Amino acid sequence: MKKLINKPEDVVKEALAGMLAAHPDLLRVDVEQQVIVRKDAPVPNKVGVISGGGSGHEPMHGGFVGRGMLDAACPGAVFTSPVPDQILEATKAVSSGSGVLHIVKNYTGDVMNFEMAAELAAAEGIEVASVVTNDDVAVQDSLYTAGRRGVGVTVLLEKIVGGFAETGAPLEQVAALARKVNEQGRSMGMALTSCTVPTAGHPTFELGEDEMEIGIGIHGEPGRRRVKLAPAAEIVEMLATPVIDDLGLKAGEQVLAFVNGMGGTPLIELYIVYNELQRILKGKQVSIGRSLVGSYITSLEMAGCSITLVRLDDELVKYWDAPVHTPALRWGV
Amino acid sequence: MKKLINKPEDVVKEALAGMLAAHPDLLRVDVEQQVIVRKDAPVPNKVGVISGGGSGHEPMHGGFVGRGMLDAACPGAVFTSPVPDQILEATKAVSSGSGVLHIVKNYTGDVMNFEMAAELAAAEGIEVASVVTNDDVAVQDSLYTAGRRGVGVTVLLEKIVGGFAETGAPLEQVAALARKVNEQGRSMGMALTSCTVPTAGHPTFELGEDEMEIGIGIHGEPGRRRVKLAPAAEIVEMLATPVIDDLGLKAGEQVLAFVNGMGGTPLIELYIVYNELQRILKGKQVSIGRSLVGSYITSLEMAGCSITLVRLDDELVKYWDAPVHTPALRWGV
């Protein structure tokens, strides 16, 4: 195992300490409890927006804490759900009395623990709404999931919904917009290589030198099929076609196109992937209104990529463009 | 070779096409000539600031083209210098009559070709000043270099000098600030794994399962020594100590601290590295005035990191903080 770490069991807490040291202007971090909070939380008269999940997907979610995106994030151990007490602490830290939105990726442990935390918060008088993302078209049920997995749409949803929450919109409207983004978005990913969970010390799965996994999950869960390596043009077809079909995209529609790296894939390759994606969309007369290219929802050092498309309308464009100031995404400020 | 590419010989041009498709609001790209230009270039009454070098280091340099940073970038083939005609085209594209600054990393081919381009530009009546970065303390001479190699300081220099150029400062002052940043900065890197140049198809060098290379160059050039794997705390000591000593940092001084990923290392590890770096600097009573954590000067998919420190003063802080709007770095706008 080749990693820039100290003890495997200290990875998450040491990375959190590093985040706090690097971004003291943006964040407060409870390293022990593993909660990252926007520095000026709770923001008065604003819905608190939080998310969380296993570590190993950085910058998601901690790198998205700040003005115009998340008010807090609670990272669990690597590829492991955060615990209810941790989620409760994050919920209380961002509660200004206007309610709190939980953004939950559809993995059994995450859903269960966020539900328990919401009940605990309700018992303390905090109104919580929850939205579950399930945008991965690759497989119906998976190792950790009933239904579809939550992946790339989560990043875009956190940005759009966080921008809307800044306007002081009420909880039910913020939750409704979150559901809308999830409904209008689909994703699919692939892996060229596996990844190694630090405490495991060996790769999560084995892939031959000439193989890739199409439809991979962000924890290395199996996808649709294992196939021989292929040129980028064919790989992007394999990912984009199911996404476009499942979303029912039609000529004349506009999308937010997100090409995401899995952690071990360099930017030069992601731009090649984006070039293929824009060619496919142009062929279907779907226009790209906004785009994002980079490694934002990763699987440790896995090499590979995912493609996410969200159908845009004026409302989504408006809050995507709204100012954001977090460690990983920043514009307009 | 596992990469998201089509034909190896098309990698650079297809990535450039992808960049143009993703950032039409920021960039013009001559895909054939391999020149990336700020959309509104030449900017009147402003020194044009350009850089270039081999591809494979993305986002450097093309991802730094835009307001407040570079006016143009000319990427060569992977790990190969751009040619004089290409650099000349970039120089002419950004020339508003106020002169052009060439920022050149200290590699023999780059230095030679930028020199030839500067002579060609002078023959066409364009005043060019050149600044060579040579911040890598690892080795004195190397595979492609006489003297020290230019690495991480180049990124920070392009940001600071680009911010200053926006004020309309004259060429000699812009060049002087560039020389100052280079003089006040030092870097050192390491690799956990090699990388594979697409047209080569095999790793540039071999590293054992239990080995790492300390002092690696950004093209996989040999470093100071090959040693057994070690915890992050020890690795960061091996990199930071030579940087701090060579820069002669003293208690009470302030630095810009840059932890850079080599392309295949995930962000969670870079924050662990940053945590160790801030601990070391605190121990020496050196304060971190500004920081940057991420993969900005890469070596394809190499796993590893580099550490860059620049001694700060009010002038450098002012132009580091100035607005920047490029594909890879953006704030204040």
XYZ file of C-alpha atoms in Angstrom:
666
model
C 0.000 0.000 0.000
C 1.564 3.271 -1.161
C -0.041 6.261 0.511
C 0.984 9.565 2.046
C -0.381 8.686 5.481
C 0.775 7.907 8.999
C -1.247 5.240 10.848
C -4.200 3.994 8.756
C -6.578 4.508 11.675
C -5.565 8.195 11.944
C -6.174 9.113 8.293
C -9.537 10.839 8.700
C -8.697 12.860 11.810
C -5.311 13.979 10.457
C -6.851 15.038 7.151
C -9.487 17.000 9.091
C -6.747 18.712 11.101
C -5.070 19.591 7.808
C -8.301 21.010 6.397
C -8.763 23.193 9.457
C -5.156 24.405 9.242
C -5.531 25.207 5.532
C -8.933 26.920 5.739
C -9.231 28.681 9.113
C -11.050 31.558 7.393
C -13.830 29.260 6.150
C -14.213 26.390 8.597
C -14.537 25.268 12.170
C -13.630 21.619 12.628
C -14.354 19.325 15.552
C -11.610 16.815 14.795
C -12.625 14.400 17.559
C -16.314 14.261 16.584
C -15.444 14.596 12.865
C -17.711 17.527 12.091
C -16.803 20.343 9.683
C -18.862 23.507 10.117
C -19.061 26.752 8.204
C -17.203 29.321 10.274
C -20.183 31.655 10.734
C -22.750 28.914 11.440
C -25.519 29.006 12.395
C -26.435 31.653 9.828
C -29.513 33.542 11.081
C -32.804 33.073 9.202
C -31.308 30.485 6.872
C -32.030 26.792 6.476
C -28.953 24.850 7.558
C -27.797 22.507 4.784
C -25.709 19.506 5.772
C -24.422 16.328 4.234
C -22.082 13.534 5.147
C -20.997 10.037 4.342
C -17.879 7.943 4.351
C -14.489 9.604 3.961
C -12.374 8.826 0.906
C -14.488 10.884 -1.529
C -12.718 14.218 -0.974
C -13.384 17.036 -1.603
C -16.944 15.721 -1.059
C -18.377 16.671 1.431
C -16.070 18.669 3.700
C -14.585 20.644 0.816
C -18.069 21.953 0.026
C -18.644 23.629 3.395
C -18.905 27.395 3.143
C -21.044 30.251 1.913
C -23.492 29.199 -0.785
C -23.095 25.453 -0.338
C -23.043 23.336 2.843
C -23.266 24.625 6.403
C -21.714 21.433 7.749
C -20.399 18.026 6.753
C -19.885 14.906 8.837
C -17.357 12.453 7.412
C -17.337 8.903 8.731
C -14.394 6.536 8.590
C -13.210 5.738 5.050
C -16.173 4.350 3.064
C -18.182 4.120 6.310
C -21.330 6.018 7.286
C -21.150 8.770 9.901
C -22.866 7.879 13.189
C -26.131 9.440 14.401
C -24.523 11.433 17.251
C -22.092 12.997 14.796
C -24.894 13.935 12.391
C -26.898 15.312 15.325
C -23.977 17.502 16.375
C -23.695 18.868 12.829
C -27.457 19.451 12.722
C -27.427 21.409 15.975
C -24.369 23.416 14.903
C -26.152 24.781 11.818
C -29.643 25.195 13.259
C -30.732 28.844 13.411
C -34.384 28.001 14.001
C -35.237 27.898 10.284
C -34.853 24.141 9.988
C -32.122 21.897 8.624
C -31.880 19.953 5.365
C -30.091 16.598 5.355
C -28.649 15.628 1.970
C -28.121 11.875 2.056
C -26.597 9.637 -0.594
C -28.586 6.428 -1.003
C -26.510 3.907 0.925
C -28.235 1.814 3.575
C -26.016 2.903 6.467
C -26.158 6.585 5.548
C -29.934 6.563 5.187
C -30.429 4.761 8.496
C -28.044 6.950 10.498
C -29.324 10.224 9.056
C -32.880 9.074 9.878
C -31.922 8.377 13.477
C -30.166 11.738 13.723
C -33.238 13.498 12.316
C -35.391 11.859 14.996
C -32.951 12.895 17.717
C -32.924 16.449 16.338
C -36.731 16.547 16.227
C -36.782 15.515 19.877
C -34.680 18.604 20.560
C -37.094 20.801 18.611
C -35.170 21.096 15.342
C -37.201 20.621 12.181
C -35.325 18.418 9.713
C -36.137 17.590 6.100
C -34.198 14.861 4.297
C -33.477 14.364 0.623
C -31.885 11.175 -0.668
C -29.836 11.245 -3.888
C -30.026 8.163 -6.113
C -28.693 9.230 -9.498
C -26.459 6.286 -10.473
C -28.091 4.508 -13.419
C -25.532 1.680 -13.415
C -27.251 -0.837 -11.165
C -30.548 -1.181 -9.352
C -29.322 -2.718 -6.091
C -25.778 -2.896 -4.871
C -23.494 -3.935 -2.064
C -24.563 -1.134 0.283
C -27.744 0.051 -1.386
C -31.400 -0.733 -1.925
C -32.351 1.000 -5.165
C -29.918 3.230 -6.989
C -26.742 4.662 -5.498
C -26.219 8.359 -4.840
C -23.177 9.727 -6.667
C -22.226 12.777 -8.785
C -25.560 14.592 -8.664
C -24.951 15.030 -4.936
C -22.139 17.508 -5.644
C -24.213 19.599 -8.053
C -27.264 19.437 -5.794
C -25.291 20.699 -2.803
C -24.121 23.699 -4.840
C -27.533 24.573 -6.285
C -29.512 24.003 -3.096
C -26.889 25.783 -1.004
C -27.188 28.801 -3.273
C -30.965 28.793 -2.899
C -30.789 28.436 0.890
C -28.748 31.659 1.031
C -31.849 33.563 -0.129
C -33.605 32.693 3.132
C -36.092 30.369 1.433
C -38.133 28.182 3.817
C -37.194 24.566 4.513
C -39.964 23.016 2.438
C -38.907 24.990 -0.658
C -35.228 24.179 -0.125
C -36.077 20.481 0.181
C -38.311 20.664 -2.898
C -35.504 22.153 -4.986
C -33.166 19.403 -3.764
C -35.656 16.740 -4.869
C -36.003 18.459 -8.220
C -32.238 18.458 -8.853
C -32.038 14.773 -7.952
C -34.954 13.975 -10.285
C -33.372 15.926 -13.136
C -29.928 14.314 -12.780
C -28.302 10.990 -13.648
C -24.757 9.617 -13.433
C -22.602 6.652 -14.357
C -18.967 5.890 -13.609
C -16.147 3.533 -14.531
C -12.853 2.377 -13.074
C -9.508 1.600 -14.676
C -8.054 0.522 -11.332
C -9.219 -0.404 -7.855
C -8.503 1.554 -4.690
C -7.150 0.531 -1.299
C -8.910 1.368 1.963
C -6.074 2.326 4.358
C -7.184 0.037 7.196
C -7.635 -2.873 4.760
C -4.201 -2.510 3.181
C -5.106 -4.331 -0.033
C -7.137 -3.351 -3.132
C -10.924 -3.489 -2.724
C -11.234 -5.538 -5.912
C -8.987 -6.966 -8.606
C -8.932 -5.752 -12.206
C -6.753 -7.308 -14.887
C -4.141 -5.239 -16.739
C -6.420 -5.174 -19.795
C -9.742 -4.740 -17.959
C -12.003 -1.962 -16.741
C -15.236 -1.912 -14.737
C -18.196 -0.085 -16.294
C -20.751 1.209 -13.799
C -18.417 1.137 -10.788
C -19.669 2.414 -7.438
C -17.751 5.043 -5.485
C -16.733 2.448 -2.891
C -15.551 0.002 -5.522
C -18.914 -1.780 -5.676
C -19.359 -3.873 -8.823
C -20.867 -2.192 -11.873
C -22.750 -3.464 -14.898
C -19.935 -5.365 -16.502
C -16.209 -5.909 -16.699
C -14.846 -5.374 -20.195
C -11.569 -5.015 -22.075
C -9.925 -1.594 -22.156
C -11.240 0.660 -24.918
C -10.532 4.120 -26.333
C -11.977 7.102 -24.462
C -14.550 7.664 -27.210
C -16.065 4.217 -26.592
C -15.861 4.498 -22.807
C -17.710 7.812 -22.828
C -20.394 6.305 -25.088
C -20.820 3.463 -22.566
C -21.378 5.981 -19.762
C -23.228 8.792 -21.519
C -25.778 6.738 -23.438
C -27.439 5.133 -20.374
C -27.413 8.516 -18.607
C -28.999 10.323 -21.561
C -31.571 7.573 -22.131
C -32.563 7.240 -18.489
C -32.965 11.002 -18.172
C -34.966 11.051 -21.411
C -32.983 13.996 -22.777
C -34.411 15.421 -25.987
C -33.074 17.673 -28.726
C -33.198 21.316 -27.690
C -32.793 20.647 -23.973
C -29.940 22.068 -21.927
C -27.768 20.321 -19.335
C -25.150 20.892 -16.700
C -22.388 18.472 -17.768
C -20.053 17.204 -15.044
C -16.990 15.080 -15.829
C -15.614 13.800 -12.539
C -12.288 12.136 -11.820
C -12.149 9.212 -9.393
C -9.010 10.428 -7.601
C -6.135 8.851 -9.514
C -6.950 10.165 -12.991
C -5.152 13.333 -14.124
C -6.934 16.380 -15.504
C -5.534 15.945 -19.026
C -7.577 12.730 -19.330
C -10.717 14.331 -17.891
C -10.606 16.989 -20.618
C -10.356 14.241 -23.243
C -13.448 12.657 -21.668
C -15.218 16.027 -21.692
C -14.359 16.457 -25.362
C -16.021 13.122 -26.168
C -19.043 13.965 -24.013
C -19.658 17.309 -25.708
C -19.397 15.590 -29.108
C -22.056 13.041 -28.113
C -24.371 15.712 -26.706
C -23.932 17.880 -29.795
C -24.913 14.883 -31.922
C -28.149 14.644 -29.945
C -28.699 18.419 -30.155
C -28.510 18.726 -26.379
C -26.733 21.941 -25.401
C -24.333 22.268 -22.480
C -25.403 25.303 -20.483
C -22.884 24.861 -17.682
C -20.026 22.451 -17.040
C -17.698 21.181 -14.341
C -14.513 19.181 -14.968
C -12.385 17.867 -12.108
C -12.124 15.384 -9.242
C -14.932 16.314 -6.848
C -16.417 12.966 -5.755
C -13.576 10.498 -5.596
C -12.842 6.951 -4.482
C -9.458 7.376 -2.810
C -6.786 6.860 -5.508
C -8.991 4.965 -7.972
C -8.290 5.748 -11.638
C -11.447 6.325 -13.631
C -14.203 8.834 -14.191
C -17.910 9.417 -13.945
C -20.303 11.457 -16.014
C -23.232 13.356 -14.536
C -25.878 15.264 -16.467
C -28.524 17.491 -14.895
C -31.341 18.897 -17.034
C -31.231 22.674 -16.605
C -33.909 25.314 -16.357
C -33.642 28.983 -15.388
C -34.006 28.241 -11.682
C -31.187 25.685 -11.617
C -28.885 27.923 -13.675
C -29.562 30.836 -11.335
C -28.530 28.969 -8.194
C -25.643 27.150 -9.886
C -24.273 30.587 -10.826
C -24.874 32.057 -7.357
C -21.754 32.944 -5.338
C -19.998 30.069 -3.580
C -16.970 30.122 -1.298
C -15.752 26.740 -0.095
C -12.351 25.018 -0.119
C -13.175 23.134 -3.337
C -15.621 25.342 -5.264
C -15.442 29.101 -5.394
C -16.850 31.756 -7.668
C -18.558 35.129 -7.472
C -16.737 36.012 -4.256
C -1.142 1.318 -19.947
C -4.482 2.284 -18.406
C -5.584 5.739 -19.502
C -8.744 7.519 -20.583
C -7.378 8.408 -24.018
C -7.857 7.588 -27.675
C -4.670 7.464 -29.774
C -1.582 8.380 -27.719
C -0.457 10.864 -30.370
C -3.802 12.723 -30.139
C -3.794 13.228 -26.355
C -2.679 16.866 -26.285
C -4.896 18.128 -29.097
C -7.986 16.301 -27.808
C -7.440 17.621 -24.282
C -7.106 21.135 -25.733
C -10.369 20.676 -27.629
C -11.961 19.585 -24.356
C -10.616 22.646 -22.540
C -12.033 24.940 -25.197
C -15.408 23.183 -25.027
C -15.481 23.439 -21.224
C -14.322 27.061 -20.952
C -15.570 28.997 -23.993
C -16.222 32.006 -21.743
C -12.564 32.201 -20.684
C -10.412 30.871 -23.512
C -9.618 30.873 -27.192
C -7.696 27.784 -28.257
C -5.746 27.165 -31.437
C -5.845 23.377 -31.250
C -3.593 22.848 -34.284
C -0.846 25.218 -33.104
C -1.441 24.278 -29.440
C -1.896 27.780 -28.087
C -4.379 28.711 -25.335
C -5.204 32.414 -25.157
C -7.244 34.491 -22.757
C -10.504 35.266 -24.531
C -10.089 39.055 -24.440
C -6.388 39.092 -25.389
C -4.578 41.262 -26.136
C -5.652 43.345 -23.144
C -4.909 47.019 -23.901
C -2.148 48.745 -21.906
C -1.206 45.544 -20.097
C 1.943 43.461 -20.225
C 1.095 40.102 -21.781
C 2.120 37.252 -19.478
C 2.721 33.852 -21.038
C 4.177 30.519 -20.095
C 4.458 27.082 -21.569
C 6.217 23.769 -21.375
C 5.509 20.129 -21.903
C 1.979 18.806 -21.480
C 1.240 16.306 -18.715
C 1.419 18.849 -15.873
C -2.218 19.974 -16.025
C -3.710 22.302 -14.937
C -0.311 23.986 -15.436
C -0.138 26.049 -17.662
C -3.324 26.128 -19.740
C -5.577 25.994 -16.693
C -4.021 29.242 -15.491
C -5.010 31.317 -18.519
C -7.486 34.062 -17.692
C -7.936 37.357 -15.902
C -5.298 37.951 -13.246
C -2.944 35.162 -14.274
C -1.683 34.152 -17.746
C -2.669 35.743 -21.042
C -1.575 32.648 -22.959
C -0.020 29.217 -22.583
C 1.699 27.020 -25.147
C 1.753 23.330 -24.268
C 4.172 21.068 -26.107
C 3.791 17.335 -26.515
C 3.750 15.405 -23.219
C 6.941 16.246 -21.278
C 8.311 18.006 -24.397
C 9.108 21.696 -24.862
C 6.875 23.864 -27.045
C 8.502 24.961 -30.305
C 9.611 28.542 -31.062
C 6.877 29.195 -33.671
C 4.228 28.182 -31.166
C 5.676 30.447 -28.472
C 5.924 33.263 -31.031
C 2.243 32.854 -31.919
C 1.307 33.063 -28.228
C 3.543 36.110 -27.787
C 1.924 37.932 -30.705
C -1.576 36.982 -29.544
C -1.099 38.713 -26.176
C 0.964 41.701 -27.309
C -0.872 45.006 -26.831
C 2.259 47.105 -27.313
C 3.160 47.081 -23.611
C 5.582 44.170 -23.917
C 5.346 40.480 -23.073
C 6.760 38.473 -20.169
C 7.887 34.896 -20.788
C 7.778 32.690 -17.687
C 10.066 29.745 -18.382
C 10.758 26.717 -16.207
C 14.451 25.858 -16.160
C 14.659 22.943 -18.588
C 17.184 23.139 -21.403
C 14.668 22.752 -24.232
C 12.215 25.245 -22.761
C 14.904 27.856 -22.158
C 16.322 27.469 -25.676
C 12.972 27.586 -27.461
C 11.634 30.528 -25.457
C 14.891 32.385 -26.207
C 14.488 31.773 -29.933
C 10.850 32.881 -29.778
C 11.849 36.057 -27.920
C 14.358 36.864 -30.684
C 11.731 36.249 -33.368
C 9.279 38.477 -31.474
C 11.894 41.226 -31.096
C 12.424 41.100 -34.860
C 8.714 41.841 -35.195
C 8.977 44.767 -32.791
C 7.625 43.115 -29.635
C 9.589 43.742 -26.457
C 9.997 40.525 -24.472
C 11.383 39.985 -20.991
C 12.070 36.454 -19.748
C 12.151 35.043 -16.248
C 13.376 31.521 -15.562
C 12.093 29.626 -12.510
C 14.549 27.298 -10.770
C 13.074 26.568 -7.355
C 13.659 22.808 -6.980
C 16.248 22.291 -4.239
C 16.456 18.532 -4.836
C 19.313 18.347 -7.332
C 21.748 20.731 -8.973
C 21.773 19.293 -12.496
C 19.329 16.842 -13.949
C 18.278 14.946 -17.018
C 16.892 17.992 -18.842
C 18.395 20.807 -16.813
C 21.553 22.773 -16.172
C 21.220 24.155 -12.647
C 18.041 23.690 -10.658
C 14.698 22.650 -12.116
C 11.665 24.922 -12.233
C 8.672 23.430 -10.420
C 5.976 24.534 -7.933
C 7.021 28.171 -7.556
C 6.043 28.606 -11.205
C 2.353 28.210 -10.307
C 2.478 30.754 -7.486
C 4.603 33.146 -9.542
C 2.124 33.071 -12.431
C -0.689 34.007 -10.038
C 1.177 36.803 -8.256
C 2.768 38.294 -11.366
C -0.468 37.980 -13.327
C -2.254 39.927 -10.615
C 0.375 42.654 -10.741
C 0.266 42.858 -14.550
C -3.465 43.656 -14.325
C -2.566 46.984 -12.692
C -0.924 48.125 -15.926
C 2.580 48.038 -14.444
C 5.415 48.339 -17.000
C 7.280 45.285 -18.295
C 10.454 45.871 -16.303
C 8.511 46.010 -13.022
C 6.463 42.921 -13.908
C 9.669 41.028 -14.717
C 11.302 42.268 -11.507
C 8.406 40.979 -9.403
C 8.639 37.619 -11.174
C 12.350 37.386 -10.330
C 11.584 38.298 -6.737
C 8.982 35.535 -6.362
C 11.405 32.997 -7.816
C 14.160 34.160 -5.454
C 11.845 33.945 -2.447
C 10.546 30.446 -3.266
C 11.827 26.868 -3.014
C 10.287 23.448 -3.664
C 10.943 19.739 -3.339
C 8.884 16.748 -4.432
C 8.629 12.990 -4.051
C 7.040 10.078 -5.878
C 5.344 6.931 -4.626
C 4.873 5.659 -8.187
C 6.119 6.378 -11.680
C 4.034 7.707 -14.554
C 3.595 6.551 -18.134
C 4.025 8.873 -21.113
C 1.199 7.889 -23.510
C 3.418 7.530 -26.583
C 5.957 5.476 -24.597
C 3.385 3.049 -23.206
C 5.521 1.954 -20.251
C 6.449 3.588 -16.921
C 9.185 6.245 -17.103
C 11.059 4.564 -14.254
C 10.655 1.586 -11.954
C 9.992 1.827 -8.225
C 9.731 -1.195 -5.955
C 6.551 -1.899 -3.983
C 8.306 -0.708 -0.813
C 10.210 2.224 -2.341
C 9.746 5.921 -2.976
C 11.858 8.555 -4.735
C 12.743 11.676 -2.735
C 13.457 14.765 -4.836
C 11.680 13.518 -7.965
C 11.448 15.791 -10.995
C 8.107 16.546 -12.654
C 9.071 14.425 -15.668
C 10.136 11.508 -13.515
C 13.775 12.630 -13.425
C 15.772 11.033 -10.601
C 15.830 12.795 -7.254
C 18.247 12.790 -4.344
C 17.719 9.242 -3.228
C 15.500 6.204 -3.346
C 14.387 5.060 0.094
C 11.949 2.719 1.792
C 8.379 3.888 2.292
C 7.881 5.952 5.442
C 5.024 7.621 7.315
C 3.801 10.979 6.016
C 5.386 12.774 8.976
C 8.854 11.565 7.941
C 8.272 12.195 4.239
C 7.217 15.777 4.882
C 10.318 16.301 7.048
C 12.473 15.039 4.156
C 10.902 17.594 1.812
C 10.312 20.566 4.092
C 13.686 20.668 5.834
C 15.797 21.207 2.671
C 13.258 23.787 1.447
C 13.281 25.706 4.734
C 17.073 25.551 5.045
C 17.768 26.579 1.461
C 15.367 29.502 1.742
C 16.949 30.458 5.070
C 13.555 30.876 6.735
C 13.751 32.384 10.217
C 11.394 32.567 13.179
C 8.823 35.316 12.712
C 8.780 35.136 8.923
C 5.638 34.410 6.942
C 5.189 32.058 3.978
C 2.774 30.995 1.298
C 2.627 27.205 1.807
C 1.714 25.097 -1.219
C 1.114 21.342 -0.964
C 0.847 19.982 -4.489
C -0.354 16.589 -5.661
C 1.466 14.847 -8.510
C -1.725 13.738 -10.301
C -2.500 10.322 -8.836
C -2.635 11.268 -5.154
C -6.064 12.011 -3.666
C -6.892 15.160 -1.730
C -7.340 13.332 1.588
C -3.604 12.520 1.534
C -2.626 16.070 0.560
C -4.419 17.403 3.642
C -2.476 14.931 5.798
C 0.718 16.276 4.206
C -0.431 19.846 4.849
C -1.100 18.976 8.485
C 2.483 17.732 8.877
C 3.868 20.785 7.077
C 2.036 23.262 9.296
C 3.288 21.377 12.368
C 6.896 21.657 11.172
C 6.545 25.353 10.332
C 4.896 26.066 13.676
C 7.841 24.366 15.379
C 10.163 26.801 13.609
C 7.884 29.760 14.430
C 7.299 30.414 10.736
C 3.713 31.517 10.141
C 1.601 30.485 7.161
C 0.067 33.643 5.713
C -1.562 31.980 2.731
C -1.906 28.386 1.542
C -2.814 26.270 -1.460
C -3.589 22.539 -1.346
C -4.330 20.569 -4.502
C -2.939 19.100 -7.724
C -1.783 22.095 -9.768
C 1.569 21.007 -11.264
C 1.316 17.326 -11.972
C 3.239 14.527 -13.656
C 0.452 12.681 -15.453
C -0.889 10.021 -13.042
C 2.162 9.898 -10.763
C 1.353 9.384 -7.071
C 3.288 11.717 -4.817
C 3.488 15.311 -3.712
C 5.657 18.379 -3.626
C 6.025 21.165 -1.116
C 6.639 24.776 -2.098
C 7.261 27.670 0.264
C 7.444 31.323 -0.782
C 8.555 33.955 1.730
C 5.776 36.544 1.868
C 5.765 40.304 2.198
C 2.911 42.786 1.783
C 3.455 43.087 -1.969
C 3.296 39.350 -2.602
C 0.219 38.946 -0.372
C -1.521 41.793 -2.196
C -1.120 40.241 -5.639
C -1.761 36.687 -4.433
C -5.092 37.944 -3.072
C -5.934 39.907 -6.234
C -8.876 38.608 -8.296
C -8.186 35.648 -10.579
C -10.499 33.893 -13.008
C -9.026 30.880 -14.792
C -10.197 27.285 -15.245
C -8.075 26.079 -12.305
C -7.796 29.035 -9.910
C -10.578 31.480 -9.221
C -11.322 33.962 -6.485
C -12.540 37.523 -6.065
C -14.646 37.314 -9.207
